[in-house]
Short mmCIF file of C-alpha atoms in Angstrom, two decimals:
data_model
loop_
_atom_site.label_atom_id
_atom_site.label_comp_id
_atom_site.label_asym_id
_atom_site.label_seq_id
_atom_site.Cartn_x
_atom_site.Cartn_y
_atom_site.Cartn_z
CA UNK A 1 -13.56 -18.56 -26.35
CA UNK A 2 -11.67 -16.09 -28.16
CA UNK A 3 -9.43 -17.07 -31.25
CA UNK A 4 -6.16 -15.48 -30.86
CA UNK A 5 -3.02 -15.25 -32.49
CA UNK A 6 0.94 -13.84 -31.16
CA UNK A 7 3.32 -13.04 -33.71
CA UNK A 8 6.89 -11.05 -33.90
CA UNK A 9 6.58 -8.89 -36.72
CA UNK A 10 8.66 -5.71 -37.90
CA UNK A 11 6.88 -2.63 -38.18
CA UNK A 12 7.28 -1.88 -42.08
CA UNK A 13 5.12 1.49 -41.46
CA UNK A 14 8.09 3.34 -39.08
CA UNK A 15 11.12 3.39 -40.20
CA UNK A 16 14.78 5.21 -38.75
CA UNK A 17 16.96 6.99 -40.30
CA UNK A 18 19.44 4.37 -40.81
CA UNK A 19 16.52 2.11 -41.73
CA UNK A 20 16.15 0.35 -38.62
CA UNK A 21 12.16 -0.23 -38.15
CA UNK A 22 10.96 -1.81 -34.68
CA UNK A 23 10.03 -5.06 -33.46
CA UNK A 24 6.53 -5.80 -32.18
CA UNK A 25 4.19 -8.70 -30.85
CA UNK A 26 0.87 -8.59 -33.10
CA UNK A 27 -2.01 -10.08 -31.11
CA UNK A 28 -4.75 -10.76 -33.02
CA UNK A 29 -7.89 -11.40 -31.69
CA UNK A 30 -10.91 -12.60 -33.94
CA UNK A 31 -9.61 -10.88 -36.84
CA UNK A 32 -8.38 -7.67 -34.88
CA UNK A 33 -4.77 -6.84 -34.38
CA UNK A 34 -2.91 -4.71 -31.80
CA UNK A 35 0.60 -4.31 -31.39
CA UNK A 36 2.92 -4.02 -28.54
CA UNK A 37 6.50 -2.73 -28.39
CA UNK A 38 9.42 -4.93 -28.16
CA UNK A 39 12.00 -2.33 -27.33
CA UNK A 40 14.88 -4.15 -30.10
CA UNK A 41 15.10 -2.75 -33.89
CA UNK A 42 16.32 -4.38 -36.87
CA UNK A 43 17.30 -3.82 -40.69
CA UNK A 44 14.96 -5.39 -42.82
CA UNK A 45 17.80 -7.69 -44.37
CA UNK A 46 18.40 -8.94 -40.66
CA UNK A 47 15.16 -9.91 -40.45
CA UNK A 48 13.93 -13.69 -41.13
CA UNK A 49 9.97 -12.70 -41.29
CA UNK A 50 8.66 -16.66 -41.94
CA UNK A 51 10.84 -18.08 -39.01
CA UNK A 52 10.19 -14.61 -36.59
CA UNK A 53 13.94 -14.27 -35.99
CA UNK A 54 17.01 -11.69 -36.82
CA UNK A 55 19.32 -13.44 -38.84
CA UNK A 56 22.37 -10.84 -38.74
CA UNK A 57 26.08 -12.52 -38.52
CA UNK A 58 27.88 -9.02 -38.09
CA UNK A 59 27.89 -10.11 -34.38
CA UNK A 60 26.59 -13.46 -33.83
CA UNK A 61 26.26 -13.64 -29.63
CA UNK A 62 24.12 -10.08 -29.67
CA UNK A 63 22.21 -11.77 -32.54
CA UNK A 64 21.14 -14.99 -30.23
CA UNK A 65 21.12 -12.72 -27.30
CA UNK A 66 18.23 -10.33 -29.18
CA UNK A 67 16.24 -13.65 -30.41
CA UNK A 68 16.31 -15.26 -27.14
CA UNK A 69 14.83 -11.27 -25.69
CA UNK A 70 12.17 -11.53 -27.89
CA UNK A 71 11.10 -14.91 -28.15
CA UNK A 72 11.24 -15.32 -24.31
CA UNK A 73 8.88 -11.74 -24.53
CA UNK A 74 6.54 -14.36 -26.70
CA UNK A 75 6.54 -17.03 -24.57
CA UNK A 76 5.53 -15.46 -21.84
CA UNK A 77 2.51 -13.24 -23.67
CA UNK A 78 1.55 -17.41 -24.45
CA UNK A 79 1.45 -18.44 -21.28
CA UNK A 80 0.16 -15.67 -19.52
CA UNK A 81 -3.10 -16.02 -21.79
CA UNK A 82 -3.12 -20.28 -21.70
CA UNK A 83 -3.52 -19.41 -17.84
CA UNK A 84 -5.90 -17.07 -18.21
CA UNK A 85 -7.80 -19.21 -20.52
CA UNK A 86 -7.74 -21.83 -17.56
CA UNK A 87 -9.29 -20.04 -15.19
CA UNK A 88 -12.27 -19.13 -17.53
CA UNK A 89 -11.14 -15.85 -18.68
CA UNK A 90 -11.34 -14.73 -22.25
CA UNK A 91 -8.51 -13.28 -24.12
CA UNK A 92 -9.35 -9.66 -24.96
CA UNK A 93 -6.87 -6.44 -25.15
CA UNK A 94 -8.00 -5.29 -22.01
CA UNK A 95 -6.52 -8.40 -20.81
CA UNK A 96 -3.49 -7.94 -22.98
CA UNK A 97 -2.88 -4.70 -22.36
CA UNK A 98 -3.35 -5.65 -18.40
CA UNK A 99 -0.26 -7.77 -18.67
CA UNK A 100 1.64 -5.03 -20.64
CA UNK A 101 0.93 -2.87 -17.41
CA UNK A 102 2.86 -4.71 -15.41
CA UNK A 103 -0.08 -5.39 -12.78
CA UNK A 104 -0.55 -8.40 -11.29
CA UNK A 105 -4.63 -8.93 -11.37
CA UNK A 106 -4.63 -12.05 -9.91
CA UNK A 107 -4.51 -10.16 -6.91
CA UNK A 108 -7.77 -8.93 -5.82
CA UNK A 109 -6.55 -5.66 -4.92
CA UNK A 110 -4.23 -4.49 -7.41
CA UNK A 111 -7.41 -5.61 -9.76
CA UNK A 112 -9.74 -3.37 -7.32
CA UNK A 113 -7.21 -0.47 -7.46
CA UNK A 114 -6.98 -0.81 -11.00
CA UNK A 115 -10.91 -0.47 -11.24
CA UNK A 116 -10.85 2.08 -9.06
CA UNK A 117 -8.76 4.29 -10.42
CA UNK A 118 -10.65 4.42 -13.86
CA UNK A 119 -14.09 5.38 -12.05
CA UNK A 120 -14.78 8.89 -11.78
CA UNK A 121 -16.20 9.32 -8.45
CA UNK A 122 -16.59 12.00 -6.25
CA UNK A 123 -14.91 12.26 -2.95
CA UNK A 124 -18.30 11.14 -0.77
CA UNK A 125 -18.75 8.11 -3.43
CA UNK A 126 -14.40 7.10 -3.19
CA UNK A 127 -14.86 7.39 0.49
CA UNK A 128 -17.23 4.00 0.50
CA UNK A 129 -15.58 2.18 -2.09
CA UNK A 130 -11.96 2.91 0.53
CA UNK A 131 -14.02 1.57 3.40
CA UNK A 132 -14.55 -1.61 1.28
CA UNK A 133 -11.37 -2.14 0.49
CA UNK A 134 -10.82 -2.01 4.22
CA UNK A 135 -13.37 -4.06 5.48
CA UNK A 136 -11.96 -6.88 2.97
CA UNK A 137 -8.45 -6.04 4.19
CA UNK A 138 -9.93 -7.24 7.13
CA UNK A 139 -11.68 -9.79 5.97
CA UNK A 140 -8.37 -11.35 4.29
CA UNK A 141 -5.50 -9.78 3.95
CA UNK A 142 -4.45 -11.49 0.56
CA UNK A 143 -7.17 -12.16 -1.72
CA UNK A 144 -6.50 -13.67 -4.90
CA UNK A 145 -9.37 -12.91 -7.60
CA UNK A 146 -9.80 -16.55 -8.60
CA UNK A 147 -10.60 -16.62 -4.82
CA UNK A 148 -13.75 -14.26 -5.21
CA UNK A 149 -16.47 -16.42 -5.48
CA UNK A 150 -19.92 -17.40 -4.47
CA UNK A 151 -18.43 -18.81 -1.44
CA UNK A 152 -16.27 -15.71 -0.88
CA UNK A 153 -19.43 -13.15 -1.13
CA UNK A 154 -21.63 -15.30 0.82
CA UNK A 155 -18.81 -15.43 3.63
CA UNK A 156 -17.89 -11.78 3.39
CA UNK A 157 -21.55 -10.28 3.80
CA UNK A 158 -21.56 -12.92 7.34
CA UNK A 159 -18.30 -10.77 7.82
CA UNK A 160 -19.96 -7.69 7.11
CA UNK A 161 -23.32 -8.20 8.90
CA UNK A 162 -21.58 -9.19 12.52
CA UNK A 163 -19.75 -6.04 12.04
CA UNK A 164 -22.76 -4.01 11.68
CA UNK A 165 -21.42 -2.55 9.05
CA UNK A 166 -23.97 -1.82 7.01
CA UNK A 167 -23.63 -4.49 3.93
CA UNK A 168 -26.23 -3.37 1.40
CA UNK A 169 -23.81 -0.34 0.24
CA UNK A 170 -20.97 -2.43 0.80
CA UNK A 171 -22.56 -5.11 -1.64
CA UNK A 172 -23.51 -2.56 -3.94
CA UNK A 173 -19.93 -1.38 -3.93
CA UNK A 174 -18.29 -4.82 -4.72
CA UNK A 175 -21.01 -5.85 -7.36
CA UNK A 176 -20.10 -2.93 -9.18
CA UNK A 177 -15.95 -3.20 -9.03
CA UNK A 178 -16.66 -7.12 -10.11
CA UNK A 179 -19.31 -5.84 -13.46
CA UNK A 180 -16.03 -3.38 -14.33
CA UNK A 181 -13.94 -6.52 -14.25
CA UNK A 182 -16.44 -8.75 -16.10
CA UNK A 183 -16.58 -6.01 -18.87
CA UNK A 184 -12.56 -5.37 -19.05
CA UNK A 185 -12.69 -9.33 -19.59
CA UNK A 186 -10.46 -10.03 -16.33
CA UNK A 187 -12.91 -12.73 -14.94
CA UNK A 188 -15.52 -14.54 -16.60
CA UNK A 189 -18.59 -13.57 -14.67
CA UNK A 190 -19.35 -12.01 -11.88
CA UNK A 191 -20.72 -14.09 -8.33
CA UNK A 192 -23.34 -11.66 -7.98
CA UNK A 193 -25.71 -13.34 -10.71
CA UNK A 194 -26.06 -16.21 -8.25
CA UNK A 195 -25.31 -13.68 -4.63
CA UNK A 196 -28.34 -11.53 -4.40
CA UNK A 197 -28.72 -8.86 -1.33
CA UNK A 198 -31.52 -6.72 -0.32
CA UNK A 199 -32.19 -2.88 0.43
CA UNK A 200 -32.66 -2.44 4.29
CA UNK A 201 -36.35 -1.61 5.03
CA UNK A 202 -36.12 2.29 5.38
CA UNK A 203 -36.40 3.09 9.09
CA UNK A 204 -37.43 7.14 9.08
CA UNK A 205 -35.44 7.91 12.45
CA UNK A 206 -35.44 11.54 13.16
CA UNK A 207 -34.52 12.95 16.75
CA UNK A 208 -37.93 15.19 18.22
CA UNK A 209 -36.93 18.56 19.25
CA UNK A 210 -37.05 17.64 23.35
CA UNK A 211 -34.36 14.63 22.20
CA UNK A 212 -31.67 17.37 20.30
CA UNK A 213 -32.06 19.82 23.44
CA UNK A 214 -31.19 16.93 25.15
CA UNK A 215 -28.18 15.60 23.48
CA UNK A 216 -27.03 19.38 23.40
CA UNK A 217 -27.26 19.85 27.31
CA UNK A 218 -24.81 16.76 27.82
CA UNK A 219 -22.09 17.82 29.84
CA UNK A 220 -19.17 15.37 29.51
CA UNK A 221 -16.25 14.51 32.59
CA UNK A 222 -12.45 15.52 31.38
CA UNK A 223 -12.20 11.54 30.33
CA UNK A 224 -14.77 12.09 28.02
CA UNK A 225 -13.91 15.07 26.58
CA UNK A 226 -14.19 13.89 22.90
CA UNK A 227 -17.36 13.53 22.69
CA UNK A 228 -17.76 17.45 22.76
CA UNK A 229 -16.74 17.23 19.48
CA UNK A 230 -18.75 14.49 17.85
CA UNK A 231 -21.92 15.99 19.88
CA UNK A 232 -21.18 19.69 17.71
CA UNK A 233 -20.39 17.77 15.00
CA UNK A 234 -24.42 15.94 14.94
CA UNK A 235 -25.63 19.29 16.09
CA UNK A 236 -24.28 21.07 13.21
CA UNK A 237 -26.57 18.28 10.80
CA UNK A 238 -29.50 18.75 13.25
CA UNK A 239 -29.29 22.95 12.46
CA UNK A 240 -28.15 22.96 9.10
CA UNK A 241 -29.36 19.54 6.98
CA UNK A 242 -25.88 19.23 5.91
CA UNK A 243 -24.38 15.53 4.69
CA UNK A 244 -21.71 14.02 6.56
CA UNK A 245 -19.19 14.55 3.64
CA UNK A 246 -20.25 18.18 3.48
CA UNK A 247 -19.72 18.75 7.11
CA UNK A 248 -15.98 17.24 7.10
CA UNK A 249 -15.17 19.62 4.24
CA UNK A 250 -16.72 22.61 6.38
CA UNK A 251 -13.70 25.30 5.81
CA UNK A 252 -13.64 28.42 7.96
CA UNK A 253 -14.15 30.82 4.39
CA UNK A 254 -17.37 29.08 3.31
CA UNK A 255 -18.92 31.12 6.72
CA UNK A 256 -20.28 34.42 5.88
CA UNK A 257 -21.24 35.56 9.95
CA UNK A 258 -21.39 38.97 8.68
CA UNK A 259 -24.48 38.08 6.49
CA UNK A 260 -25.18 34.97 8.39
CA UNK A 261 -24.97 32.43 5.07
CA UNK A 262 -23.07 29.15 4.66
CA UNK A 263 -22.09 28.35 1.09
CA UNK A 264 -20.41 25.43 0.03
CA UNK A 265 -20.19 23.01 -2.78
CA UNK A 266 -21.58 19.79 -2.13
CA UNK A 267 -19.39 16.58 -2.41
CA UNK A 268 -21.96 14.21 -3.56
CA UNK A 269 -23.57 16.42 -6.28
CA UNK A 270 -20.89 18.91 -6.80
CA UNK A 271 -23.53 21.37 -6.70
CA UNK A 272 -23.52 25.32 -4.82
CA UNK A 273 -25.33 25.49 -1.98
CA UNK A 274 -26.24 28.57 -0.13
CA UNK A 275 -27.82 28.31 3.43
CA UNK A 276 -29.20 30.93 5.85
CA UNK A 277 -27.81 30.47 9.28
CA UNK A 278 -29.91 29.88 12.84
CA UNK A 279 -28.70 31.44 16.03
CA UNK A 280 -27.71 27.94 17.03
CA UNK A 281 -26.05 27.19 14.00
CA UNK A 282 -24.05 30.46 14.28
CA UNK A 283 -23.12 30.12 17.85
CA UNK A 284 -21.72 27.09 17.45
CA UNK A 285 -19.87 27.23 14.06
CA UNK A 286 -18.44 30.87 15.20
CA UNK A 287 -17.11 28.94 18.69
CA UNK A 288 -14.76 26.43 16.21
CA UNK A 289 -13.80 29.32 13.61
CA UNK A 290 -12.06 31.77 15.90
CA UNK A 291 -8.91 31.80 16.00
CA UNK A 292 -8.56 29.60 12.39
CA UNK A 293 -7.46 30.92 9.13
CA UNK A 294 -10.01 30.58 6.32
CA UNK A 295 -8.72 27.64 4.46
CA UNK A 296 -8.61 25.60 7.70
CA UNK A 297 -11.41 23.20 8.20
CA UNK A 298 -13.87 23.55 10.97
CA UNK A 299 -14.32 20.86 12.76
CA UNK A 300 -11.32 17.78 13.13
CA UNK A 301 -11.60 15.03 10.75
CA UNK A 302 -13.41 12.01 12.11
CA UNK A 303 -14.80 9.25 9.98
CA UNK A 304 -18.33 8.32 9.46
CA UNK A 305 -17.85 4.98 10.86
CA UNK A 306 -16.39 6.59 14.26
CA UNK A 307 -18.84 8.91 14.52
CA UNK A 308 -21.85 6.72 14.06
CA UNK A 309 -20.27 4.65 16.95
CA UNK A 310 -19.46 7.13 18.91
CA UNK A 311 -23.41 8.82 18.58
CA UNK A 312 -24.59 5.25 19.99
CA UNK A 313 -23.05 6.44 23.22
CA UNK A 314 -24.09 9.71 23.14
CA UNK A 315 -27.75 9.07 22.70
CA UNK A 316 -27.34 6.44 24.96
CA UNK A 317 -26.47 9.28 27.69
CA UNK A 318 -28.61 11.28 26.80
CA UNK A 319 -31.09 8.32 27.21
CA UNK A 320 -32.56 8.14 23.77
CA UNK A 321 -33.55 4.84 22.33
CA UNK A 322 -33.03 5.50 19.05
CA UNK A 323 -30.31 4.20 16.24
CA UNK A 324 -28.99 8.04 15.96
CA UNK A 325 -26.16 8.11 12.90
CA UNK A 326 -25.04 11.21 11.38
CA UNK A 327 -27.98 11.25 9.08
CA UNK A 328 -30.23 10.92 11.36
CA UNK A 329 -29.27 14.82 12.38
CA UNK A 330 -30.16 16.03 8.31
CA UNK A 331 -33.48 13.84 8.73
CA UNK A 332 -33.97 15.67 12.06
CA UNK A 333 -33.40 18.84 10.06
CA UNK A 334 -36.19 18.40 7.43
CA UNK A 335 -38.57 16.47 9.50
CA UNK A 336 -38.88 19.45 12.26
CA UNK A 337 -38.75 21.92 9.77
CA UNK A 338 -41.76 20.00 7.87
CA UNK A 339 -43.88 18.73 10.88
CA UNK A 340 -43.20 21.40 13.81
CA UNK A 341 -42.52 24.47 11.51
CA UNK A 342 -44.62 23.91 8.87
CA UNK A 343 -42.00 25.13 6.27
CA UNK A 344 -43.02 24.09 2.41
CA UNK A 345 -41.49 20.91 0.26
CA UNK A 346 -40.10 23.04 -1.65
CA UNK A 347 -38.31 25.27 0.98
CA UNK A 348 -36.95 22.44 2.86
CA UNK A 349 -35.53 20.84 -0.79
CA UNK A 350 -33.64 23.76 -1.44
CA UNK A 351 -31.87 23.80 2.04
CA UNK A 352 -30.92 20.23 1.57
CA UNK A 353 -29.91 20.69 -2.17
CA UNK A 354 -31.88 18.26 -3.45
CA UNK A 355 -32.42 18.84 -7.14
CA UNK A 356 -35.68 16.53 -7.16
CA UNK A 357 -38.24 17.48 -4.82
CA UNK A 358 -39.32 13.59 -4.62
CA UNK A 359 -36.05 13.18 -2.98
CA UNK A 360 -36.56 15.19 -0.33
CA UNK A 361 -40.23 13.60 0.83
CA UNK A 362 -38.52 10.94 2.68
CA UNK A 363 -37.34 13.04 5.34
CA UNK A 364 -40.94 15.03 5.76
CA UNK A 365 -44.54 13.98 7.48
CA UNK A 366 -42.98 11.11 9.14
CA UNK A 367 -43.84 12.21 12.62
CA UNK A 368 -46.31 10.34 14.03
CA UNK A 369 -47.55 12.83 16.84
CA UNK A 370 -48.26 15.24 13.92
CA UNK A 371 -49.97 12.90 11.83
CA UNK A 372 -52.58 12.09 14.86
CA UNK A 373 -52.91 15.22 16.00
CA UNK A 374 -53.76 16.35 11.84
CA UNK A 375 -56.56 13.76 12.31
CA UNK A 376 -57.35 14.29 15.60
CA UNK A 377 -60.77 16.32 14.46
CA UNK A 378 -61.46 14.56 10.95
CA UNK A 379 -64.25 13.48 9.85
CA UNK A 380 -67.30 13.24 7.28
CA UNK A 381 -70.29 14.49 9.47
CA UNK A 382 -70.71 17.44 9.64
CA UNK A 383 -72.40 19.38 12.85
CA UNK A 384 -74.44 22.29 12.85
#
């Protein structure tokens, strides 16, 4: 454990014009010292440095009152670490300057928050971490970070799992708040060295061409008119490749129909992207534009989560037995593109802004139709 040290000391280094210098706590912590304001100010022949007390009889009840400010200050810097200390924590500054902050991380959230706000994400990678913190939410409502344990993963991932919800990323999000806490010394070690989770075996689902012609000939009743919109929504991915993120950003001025291009920058990567149009993907992107200035967005704002469960219904009218997710419409994109067009790698990783061509592999030559029908007429003999 850490060997620590709180005194009240007077700042001989600033000094007022009336030579008033401030009081401060000095922490030290193996050998290294920090201070930390006290808001009160003293004369330096006020000031009783051995006993850590002002000593000035000018006005004797402000005097006590300004001892009992700062020594109660000390105190409860003291205790604040001894209870740290008990819960396995190690006194650092981070955790010192924690309590100077004001915020309470013995609560889970304020902690996550905290975390949270000192990652630099982009907007695609924030919008998983704030369906975490929502899925704990309702998980427990109060969670206090003592609380998150071995016990408390293993229980949340049963949470997550009968939800569906997808708990790899979910894990991967959590592990990674908990490291940040580990290294800002606000719990001892993270439950993840004993809680290990796996990567989901990667399914390549991709709709054929027959199943999208299908899902676009739906014709919904009046009670179901919503799912007009989620349908356009997967047939934009199915036409253009785009991300899910991407597609919720969609603004009416990144459509050029004059020169048929769509040009956005990408949410995950941050990166331009620049992408010819179809005569589907036209049709349909002109038929939510008109009427819409340019900075309005395209399509309404729906989550992921909504419209993955919402798809399930879809596909099941359009009686598809397939797991179809908003992905599933960008794999659709590169996989038909790949397999029934017979456009290059290299092609297809530039419409889907990949940067590494290895990255976009996963979403080609996965058709199994294609691959028998490639080795339909193989083989070693040859006739003459």
């Amino acid at each position: 454990m850490s060997n620590y040290s709180i005194k009240i000391v007077r700042r001989t280094d600033k000094v007022l014009k009336n030579g008033d210098s401030p009081l401060v706590l000095r922490v030290t912590i193996n050998s290294k010292a920090k201070r930390y304001g006290l808001n009160v100010k003293v004369n330096p022949k006020d000031w009783d440095a051995k006993n850590e007390k002002i000593i000035g009889n000018s006005n004797p009840s402000l005097t006590k009152a300004l001892n009992n400010k700062i020594n109660k200050q000390k105190i409860d810097l003291f205790s604040f670490c001894y209870k740290k200390e008990t819960s396995g924590v190690e006194i650092s500054f981070s955790v010192i300057d924690s309590y100077f902050e004001g915020i309470n991380y013995e609560n889970f959230y304020d902690l996550f928050d905290y975390i949270l706000s000192e990652k630099k994400l982009s907007e695609n990678t924030k919008y998983r971490y704030d369906l975490l913190r929502e899925y704990l939410k309702e998980f427990k409502s109060n969670i206090a970070t003592s609380d998150v344990n071995y016990t408390f993963i293993k229980s949340f991932d049963t949470f997550l799992n009968k939800k569906n919800a997808g708990a790899y990323n979910y894990h991967k999000c959590l592990k990674s708040i908990l490291a940040e806490a580990v290294k800002h010394d606000f719990i001892y070690k993270s439950p993840y060295l004993k809680f290990t989770f796996k990567s989901p075996e990667s399914k390549e689902v991709f709709l054929e061409p027959k199943e999208v012609v299908k899902i676009k000939k739906l014709r919904f009743s009046i009670a179901e008119k919503k799912y007009n919109i989620i349908r356009d929504i997967f047939l934009i991915y199915c036409y253009t490749g785009l991300r899910y993120s991407d597609v919720e950003n969609l603004r009416v001025q990144n459509i050029d129909f004059g020169k048929n291009i769509l040009e956005i920058k990408m949410i995950k990567t941050n990166e331009d992207l620049k992408i010819p149009l179809s005569i589907e993907a036209r049709s349909l992107l002109c038929r939510y534009s008109i009427g819409k200035k340019k900075s309005e967005y395209v399509f309404p704002k729906i989550t992921n989560q909504n419209l993955n469960r919402e798809l399930k219904k879809i596909a099941k009218l359009a009686k598809i037995d397939k797991n179809v997710t908003c992905h599933v419409g960008r794999h659709t994109f590169a996989s038909n593109l790949s397999n029934m067009r017979k456009i290059s790698l290299p092609i297809i990783s530039k419409l889907l802004g990949h940067k590494n061509i290895a990255n976009t592999s996963i979403y080609t030559n996965s058709n199994l139709n294609v691959m028998k029908e490639s080795l339909k007429d193989f083989r070693y003999e040859i006739k003459h």
